[in-house]
Short mmCIF file of C-alpha atoms in Angstrom, two decimals:
data_model
loop_
_atom_site.label_atom_id
_atom_site.label_comp_id
_atom_site.label_asym_id
_atom_site.label_seq_id
_atom_site.Cartn_x
_atom_site.Cartn_y
_atom_site.Cartn_z
CA MET I 1 -105.25 -50.68 69.12
CA PHE I 2 -102.94 -49.77 66.25
CA ARG I 3 -104.73 -52.15 63.91
CA VAL I 4 -108.10 -50.68 64.78
CA ILE I 5 -106.85 -47.16 64.08
CA CYS I 6 -105.47 -48.19 60.65
CA VAL I 7 -108.74 -49.84 59.71
CA VAL I 8 -110.63 -46.71 60.68
CA LEU I 9 -108.28 -44.44 58.68
CA VAL I 10 -108.53 -46.65 55.59
CA SER I 11 -112.31 -46.68 55.89
CA LEU I 12 -112.39 -42.89 56.12
CA ALA I 13 -110.13 -42.54 53.06
CA VAL I 14 -112.27 -44.89 50.99
CA SER I 15 -115.38 -43.04 52.10
CA ALA I 16 -113.83 -39.67 51.14
CA VAL I 17 -112.98 -40.97 47.65
CA ALA I 18 -116.44 -42.34 47.21
CA GLN I 19 -117.95 -39.00 48.14
CA ARG I 20 -115.97 -36.96 45.60
CA SER I 21 -118.31 -35.41 43.01
CA PRO I 22 -117.61 -35.50 39.26
CA THR I 23 -116.27 -32.22 37.89
CA ILE I 24 -115.21 -30.69 34.61
CA SER I 25 -111.66 -29.49 35.19
CA TYR I 26 -111.04 -28.00 31.73
CA ILE I 27 -112.84 -27.04 28.54
CA SER I 28 -111.41 -25.39 25.42
CA GLN I 29 -111.49 -21.63 25.04
CA GLU I 30 -113.62 -19.86 22.42
CA GLN I 31 -112.75 -20.95 18.89
CA ILE I 32 -112.85 -18.79 15.74
CA LYS I 33 -112.56 -20.73 12.47
CA ASP I 34 -113.09 -20.32 8.73
CA ILE I 35 -115.79 -22.05 6.74
CA GLY I 36 -114.39 -25.32 5.38
CA GLY I 37 -111.81 -25.64 8.17
CA SER I 38 -111.82 -27.91 11.23
CA VAL I 39 -111.91 -27.50 15.00
CA GLU I 40 -111.36 -29.56 18.16
CA PHE I 41 -113.03 -29.10 21.55
CA ALA I 42 -111.43 -30.71 24.61
CA CYS I 43 -113.29 -31.44 27.84
CA SER I 44 -111.38 -32.90 30.80
CA VAL I 45 -113.41 -34.55 33.56
CA GLN I 46 -112.57 -35.82 37.04
CA TYR I 47 -114.25 -38.64 39.00
CA ALA I 48 -116.68 -39.24 36.14
CA GLN I 49 -115.77 -42.80 35.20
CA ASP I 50 -119.16 -44.06 36.37
CA TYR I 51 -121.19 -41.40 34.54
CA PRO I 52 -121.93 -40.66 30.88
CA VAL I 53 -120.24 -37.63 29.31
CA ILE I 54 -122.22 -35.97 26.52
CA TRP I 55 -121.27 -33.43 23.84
CA ALA I 56 -124.14 -31.33 22.47
CA ARG I 57 -124.46 -28.34 20.12
CA ILE I 58 -126.63 -25.32 20.91
CA ASP I 59 -127.52 -22.61 18.37
CA LYS I 60 -126.06 -19.14 18.89
CA SER I 61 -129.31 -17.65 20.16
CA LYS I 62 -129.89 -20.59 22.57
CA THR I 63 -133.56 -20.66 21.61
CA THR I 64 -133.77 -24.28 20.41
CA GLU I 65 -133.18 -27.60 22.08
CA PRO I 66 -129.56 -28.86 22.17
CA VAL I 67 -128.55 -31.35 19.48
CA HIS I 68 -126.76 -34.31 21.06
CA LEU I 69 -123.59 -35.18 19.18
CA SER I 70 -122.01 -37.93 21.29
CA TYR I 71 -122.60 -40.16 24.29
CA GLY I 72 -119.29 -41.11 25.79
CA THR I 73 -117.19 -42.09 22.79
CA THR I 74 -120.20 -43.03 20.65
CA LEU I 75 -121.48 -40.57 18.07
CA VAL I 76 -125.18 -39.86 18.25
CA LEU I 77 -125.20 -37.62 15.18
CA ARG I 78 -123.68 -39.91 12.62
CA GLU I 79 -122.05 -37.54 10.20
CA SER I 80 -118.58 -38.09 8.81
CA ARG I 81 -117.66 -34.54 9.80
CA TYR I 82 -117.79 -35.46 13.52
CA ARG I 83 -115.46 -37.58 15.64
CA VAL I 84 -115.07 -38.05 19.40
CA GLN I 85 -112.05 -39.53 21.22
CA PHE I 86 -111.16 -40.23 24.86
CA ARG I 87 -107.70 -40.09 26.45
CA ASN I 88 -107.63 -42.15 29.61
CA ASP I 89 -104.43 -40.58 31.01
CA THR I 90 -106.00 -37.09 31.03
CA SER I 91 -109.68 -38.12 31.25
CA THR I 92 -110.32 -35.89 28.24
CA TYR I 93 -113.10 -36.19 25.71
CA THR I 94 -112.19 -34.46 22.42
CA LEU I 95 -114.88 -33.59 19.87
CA SER I 96 -113.63 -32.89 16.33
CA VAL I 97 -115.69 -31.11 13.66
CA GLY I 98 -114.45 -31.04 10.07
CA GLU I 99 -115.57 -29.16 6.95
CA ILE I 100 -117.03 -26.41 9.11
CA GLN I 101 -120.27 -24.89 7.87
CA GLU I 102 -121.91 -21.59 8.76
CA THR I 103 -124.58 -23.49 10.73
CA ASP I 104 -121.91 -25.00 12.98
CA ALA I 105 -121.51 -21.65 14.74
CA GLY I 106 -122.87 -21.67 18.29
CA TYR I 107 -122.11 -23.25 21.67
CA TYR I 108 -120.74 -26.74 22.32
CA ARG I 109 -121.70 -28.17 25.68
CA CYS I 110 -119.76 -30.81 27.59
CA GLN I 111 -121.98 -32.42 30.21
CA ILE I 112 -121.60 -35.05 32.92
CA VAL I 113 -125.00 -36.63 33.61
CA ILE I 114 -125.21 -37.64 37.27
CA SER I 115 -129.00 -37.96 37.27
CA PRO I 116 -131.90 -36.60 35.22
CA THR I 117 -131.95 -33.56 37.49
CA ASN I 118 -128.24 -33.28 38.29
CA LYS I 119 -125.83 -32.43 35.48
CA ILE I 120 -122.38 -30.84 35.44
CA THR I 121 -122.04 -28.55 32.42
CA ALA I 122 -119.42 -26.42 30.66
CA GLU I 123 -119.67 -24.66 27.28
CA VAL I 124 -117.36 -23.31 24.58
CA GLU I 125 -118.39 -21.06 21.69
CA LEU I 126 -117.49 -21.61 18.06
CA GLN I 127 -117.57 -18.52 15.86
CA VAL I 128 -117.35 -19.15 12.13
CA ARG I 129 -115.68 -16.53 9.95
CA ARG I 130 -117.89 -15.76 6.98
CA PRO I 131 -117.26 -13.48 4.01
CA PRO I 132 -119.50 -10.42 3.75
CA ILE I 133 -122.91 -10.58 2.09
CA ILE I 134 -124.73 -7.33 1.26
CA PHE I 135 -128.34 -7.49 2.40
CA ASP I 136 -131.33 -6.88 0.12
CA ASN I 137 -132.49 -3.89 2.19
CA SER I 138 -129.53 -1.92 0.84
CA THR I 139 -130.19 0.82 -1.73
CA ARG I 140 -130.43 -0.10 -5.37
CA SER I 141 -130.20 2.27 -8.35
CA LEU I 142 -132.15 5.52 -8.04
CA VAL I 143 -133.68 8.19 -10.24
CA VAL I 144 -133.92 11.49 -8.34
CA VAL I 145 -134.86 15.07 -9.12
CA GLU I 146 -132.25 17.79 -8.89
CA SER I 147 -132.05 19.54 -5.47
CA GLN I 148 -133.56 16.59 -3.60
CA ASN I 149 -131.79 15.18 -0.52
CA VAL I 150 -130.78 11.54 -0.96
CA THR I 151 -129.36 8.87 1.34
CA LEU I 152 -127.70 5.72 0.06
CA GLU I 153 -127.86 2.82 2.52
CA CYS I 154 -125.76 -0.34 2.63
CA TYR I 155 -126.01 -3.18 5.17
CA ALA I 156 -124.04 -6.40 5.22
CA GLY I 157 -123.62 -9.55 7.28
CA GLY I 158 -120.62 -11.77 7.93
CA PHE I 159 -118.17 -12.55 10.69
CA PRO I 160 -116.29 -10.61 11.87
CA PRO I 161 -118.89 -7.87 11.28
CA PRO I 162 -117.87 -6.14 8.03
CA THR I 163 -117.03 -2.48 7.65
CA ILE I 164 -118.82 -0.47 4.96
CA SER I 165 -117.15 2.09 2.70
CA TRP I 166 -118.35 4.09 -0.30
CA ARG I 167 -116.54 5.03 -3.49
CA ARG I 168 -117.44 6.46 -6.89
CA ASP I 169 -116.60 5.21 -10.35
CA ASN I 170 -113.05 6.21 -11.42
CA ASN I 171 -112.37 7.44 -7.85
CA GLN I 172 -114.35 10.62 -8.43
CA ILE I 173 -114.83 12.88 -5.43
CA LEU I 174 -117.87 11.93 -3.36
CA PRO I 175 -120.53 14.53 -2.50
CA THR I 176 -119.30 14.27 1.10
CA GLY I 177 -115.75 15.17 0.02
CA GLY I 178 -112.81 12.83 -0.53
CA SER I 179 -112.76 9.62 -2.52
CA VAL I 180 -113.82 7.27 0.34
CA TYR I 181 -116.61 7.55 2.89
CA ARG I 182 -117.07 5.06 5.74
CA GLY I 183 -120.41 4.13 7.26
CA ASN I 184 -123.66 2.41 6.38
CA ILE I 185 -125.36 5.59 5.16
CA LEU I 186 -123.97 7.99 2.55
CA PRO I 187 -125.87 11.31 2.71
CA ILE I 188 -126.12 13.47 -0.40
CA GLY I 189 -127.70 16.85 0.20
CA SER I 190 -129.27 18.86 -2.64
CA VAL I 191 -128.43 16.52 -5.51
CA ASN I 192 -127.19 18.10 -8.73
CA LYS I 193 -126.27 16.77 -12.14
CA ASP I 194 -122.62 16.34 -11.13
CA HIS I 195 -123.72 13.70 -8.61
CA ARG I 196 -124.95 11.46 -11.40
CA GLY I 197 -123.03 8.20 -11.84
CA THR I 198 -122.09 4.91 -10.24
CA TYR I 199 -121.45 4.57 -6.51
CA TYR I 200 -119.90 1.48 -4.92
CA CYS I 201 -120.88 0.11 -1.53
CA VAL I 202 -117.98 -2.12 -0.38
CA ALA I 203 -118.27 -4.52 2.59
CA GLU I 204 -115.02 -5.98 3.96
CA ASN I 205 -114.09 -8.06 7.00
CA GLY I 206 -110.80 -9.68 6.01
CA VAL I 207 -112.47 -12.92 4.90
CA GLY I 208 -112.43 -13.55 1.17
CA ARG I 209 -112.51 -10.70 -1.33
CA GLY I 210 -115.35 -8.78 0.30
CA ALA I 211 -118.63 -7.83 -1.35
CA ARG I 212 -119.61 -4.90 -3.54
CA ARG I 213 -122.87 -3.43 -4.81
CA ASN I 214 -123.04 -0.92 -7.65
CA ILE I 215 -125.65 1.81 -7.22
CA PHE I 216 -126.36 4.08 -10.17
CA ILE I 217 -127.86 7.49 -9.50
CA GLU I 218 -129.64 9.21 -12.36
CA VAL I 219 -130.44 12.88 -11.76
CA GLN I 220 -133.34 14.55 -13.54
CA PHE I 221 -132.69 18.22 -14.22
CA THR I 222 -133.58 21.23 -16.36
CA PRO I 223 -131.56 21.49 -19.59
CA VAL I 224 -128.31 23.42 -19.64
CA VAL I 225 -127.42 24.73 -23.11
CA THR I 226 -123.99 26.07 -24.09
CA ALA I 227 -122.92 27.42 -27.48
CA THR I 228 -119.57 26.01 -28.58
CA ARG I 229 -118.81 29.41 -30.17
CA LYS I 230 -121.08 32.41 -29.69
CA ARG I 231 -119.96 34.21 -32.89
CA VAL I 232 -119.14 32.40 -36.11
CA GLY I 233 -118.06 34.00 -39.40
CA GLN I 234 -118.26 32.68 -42.95
CA ALA I 235 -118.17 33.93 -46.51
CA LEU I 236 -121.11 33.89 -48.90
CA GLN I 237 -121.77 30.66 -50.80
CA PHE I 238 -119.89 28.51 -48.30
CA ASP I 239 -121.20 26.13 -45.63
CA MET I 240 -120.85 26.67 -41.89
CA ASP I 241 -121.72 24.64 -38.79
CA LEU I 242 -123.20 26.09 -35.60
CA GLU I 243 -122.99 23.85 -32.54
CA CYS I 244 -124.51 23.68 -29.04
CA LYS I 245 -123.82 21.34 -26.15
CA ILE I 246 -126.91 20.27 -24.20
CA GLU I 247 -126.96 18.63 -20.77
CA ALA I 248 -130.37 17.35 -19.68
CA TYR I 249 -132.21 14.37 -18.24
CA PRO I 250 -134.68 13.14 -19.30
CA PRO I 251 -133.40 13.66 -22.86
CA PRO I 252 -134.89 16.89 -24.24
CA ALA I 253 -136.57 17.90 -27.45
CA ILE I 254 -134.14 20.09 -29.42
CA VAL I 255 -135.10 22.80 -31.92
CA TRP I 256 -133.28 25.55 -33.83
CA TYR I 257 -134.67 28.99 -34.68
CA LYS I 258 -133.49 31.79 -36.91
CA GLU I 259 -133.99 35.28 -35.54
CA GLY I 260 -137.22 36.76 -36.88
CA ASP I 261 -138.74 33.36 -37.77
CA THR I 262 -141.54 31.87 -35.65
CA ASN I 263 -141.17 28.38 -37.04
CA SER I 264 -138.36 26.05 -36.06
CA ILE I 265 -135.80 25.14 -38.71
CA ALA I 266 -136.39 21.87 -40.57
CA ASN I 267 -134.01 19.96 -42.80
CA ASN I 268 -134.14 21.25 -46.39
CA GLN I 269 -131.83 22.43 -49.14
CA HIS I 270 -130.63 25.29 -46.90
CA TYR I 271 -130.25 23.62 -43.51
CA LEU I 272 -129.20 20.26 -42.08
CA VAL I 273 -129.79 19.61 -38.36
CA SER I 274 -127.99 16.73 -36.59
CA HIS I 275 -127.87 15.50 -32.97
CA PHE I 276 -125.04 13.43 -31.47
CA THR I 277 -125.62 11.85 -28.07
CA THR I 278 -122.51 10.93 -26.04
CA ASP I 279 -124.37 9.50 -23.02
CA ASP I 280 -127.78 9.66 -21.36
CA GLU I 281 -127.50 13.32 -20.49
CA ILE I 282 -125.17 15.00 -23.01
CA THR I 283 -126.13 15.77 -26.58
CA PHE I 284 -124.37 17.89 -29.20
CA THR I 285 -126.64 19.50 -31.74
CA VAL I 286 -125.29 20.96 -35.01
CA ILE I 287 -127.02 22.97 -37.69
CA ARG I 288 -125.21 23.16 -41.02
CA ILE I 289 -126.11 26.23 -43.07
CA ILE I 290 -125.62 25.18 -46.68
CA THR I 291 -124.28 27.52 -49.41
CA ILE I 292 -124.91 30.59 -47.29
CA GLU I 293 -127.03 33.35 -48.75
CA LYS I 294 -127.12 36.93 -47.53
CA ARG I 295 -130.45 36.47 -45.76
CA GLN I 296 -129.05 33.61 -43.67
CA PHE I 297 -126.65 35.77 -41.69
CA GLY I 298 -127.95 36.76 -38.27
CA ASN I 299 -128.71 35.20 -34.88
CA TYR I 300 -129.60 31.53 -34.38
CA THR I 301 -131.02 29.93 -31.23
CA CYS I 302 -130.70 26.33 -30.12
CA ARG I 303 -133.35 25.41 -27.55
CA ALA I 304 -133.75 22.28 -25.38
CA ILE I 305 -137.00 21.37 -23.57
CA ASN I 306 -137.86 18.58 -21.11
CA ILE I 307 -140.48 18.13 -18.38
CA PHE I 308 -138.42 20.14 -15.89
CA GLY I 309 -137.99 23.23 -18.03
CA GLN I 310 -136.15 24.68 -20.99
CA ALA I 311 -132.98 26.59 -21.84
CA GLN I 312 -131.39 28.07 -24.93
CA ALA I 313 -128.22 29.60 -26.32
CA ASN I 314 -127.71 32.15 -29.09
CA ILE I 315 -125.11 32.07 -31.85
CA GLU I 316 -124.39 34.90 -34.29
CA LEU I 317 -123.45 34.03 -37.87
CA PHE I 318 -121.74 37.01 -39.52
CA GLU I 319 -120.31 37.58 -42.98
CA THR I 320 -116.58 37.39 -43.75
CA VAL I 321 -114.64 38.03 -46.95
CA ILE I 322 -112.35 35.04 -46.60
CA PRO I 323 -113.96 31.58 -46.28
CA MET I 324 -113.50 29.95 -42.85
CA CYS I 325 -112.27 26.35 -42.63
CA PRO I 326 -113.76 23.97 -41.76
CA PRO I 327 -116.27 23.16 -43.15
CA ALA I 328 -115.59 25.45 -46.10
CA CYS I 329 -112.51 23.40 -47.02
CA ALA I 330 -114.22 20.01 -46.71
CA GLY I 331 -115.37 19.30 -50.24
CA ASN I 332 -117.53 22.42 -50.69
CA PRO I 333 -118.45 22.70 -54.36
CA SER I 334 -117.88 26.46 -54.22
CA ASN I 335 -114.18 26.06 -53.29
#
């Protein structure tokens, strides 16, 4: 009787073992790696010695068919970047990927194939850190008209998702206030000439040095004319310079007038007109009155005109007894 019972118990134990289903007892957690680095995925299986174990890669969106990488310990995708190993004591299949590329990001599937319709599956995600790249749909340089509302846009990709910040050249104050503004869109309401200049869109995510795009804003506006000195004195028979500062874009036409004359002043033996441009929107204009005669005292007007309008400033030249320097002292033949 005892022998019969033992035989029955042994038979039941063998039957129980035979009925155990293959399982995946462990798979690696999500992995986050840098481009050019390496990664290992471990998949531990139980009761799977009679079944193939497959590693496959699936794209991040899971819209394409899996790419089989290995079958057991044999590589299917024969690239030197891949390697698969098996540890018998832990029943673990380890897939190694070297020289990680951006396209390696996605899901890695460990699968025990019991039959064509019966598969045991587990997945682990690989996220690849990528430095920021600013997309082409971000704003490029602009030419705008004064008083318009403008928005500068900046979008970037990378992993982790980059943050966007805005700065101006030489840390000038932004139209929004402060020297830094964070967000994809920088709003500028009622643009004026002081908003002209270079803006920087900076994308950063802690990978590499980040990315930057320079955006230049040119503002078109009506001329602004300022006399350097509104009243200037000089003695007879000496030279004197009258000067105006002009801010305008597009660059304006510049003319000088003498009070009472309808024609603009041209270069001749009595006058010399010069313009000095310091940048796209600032010009200094100077009229030199040569060997002043009595009739040349009076009011002078410098006028600037562009497609958005015109402006002018007046300067009075009056007579003095003592010559004023400069330019009276700068090689004047009457000295």
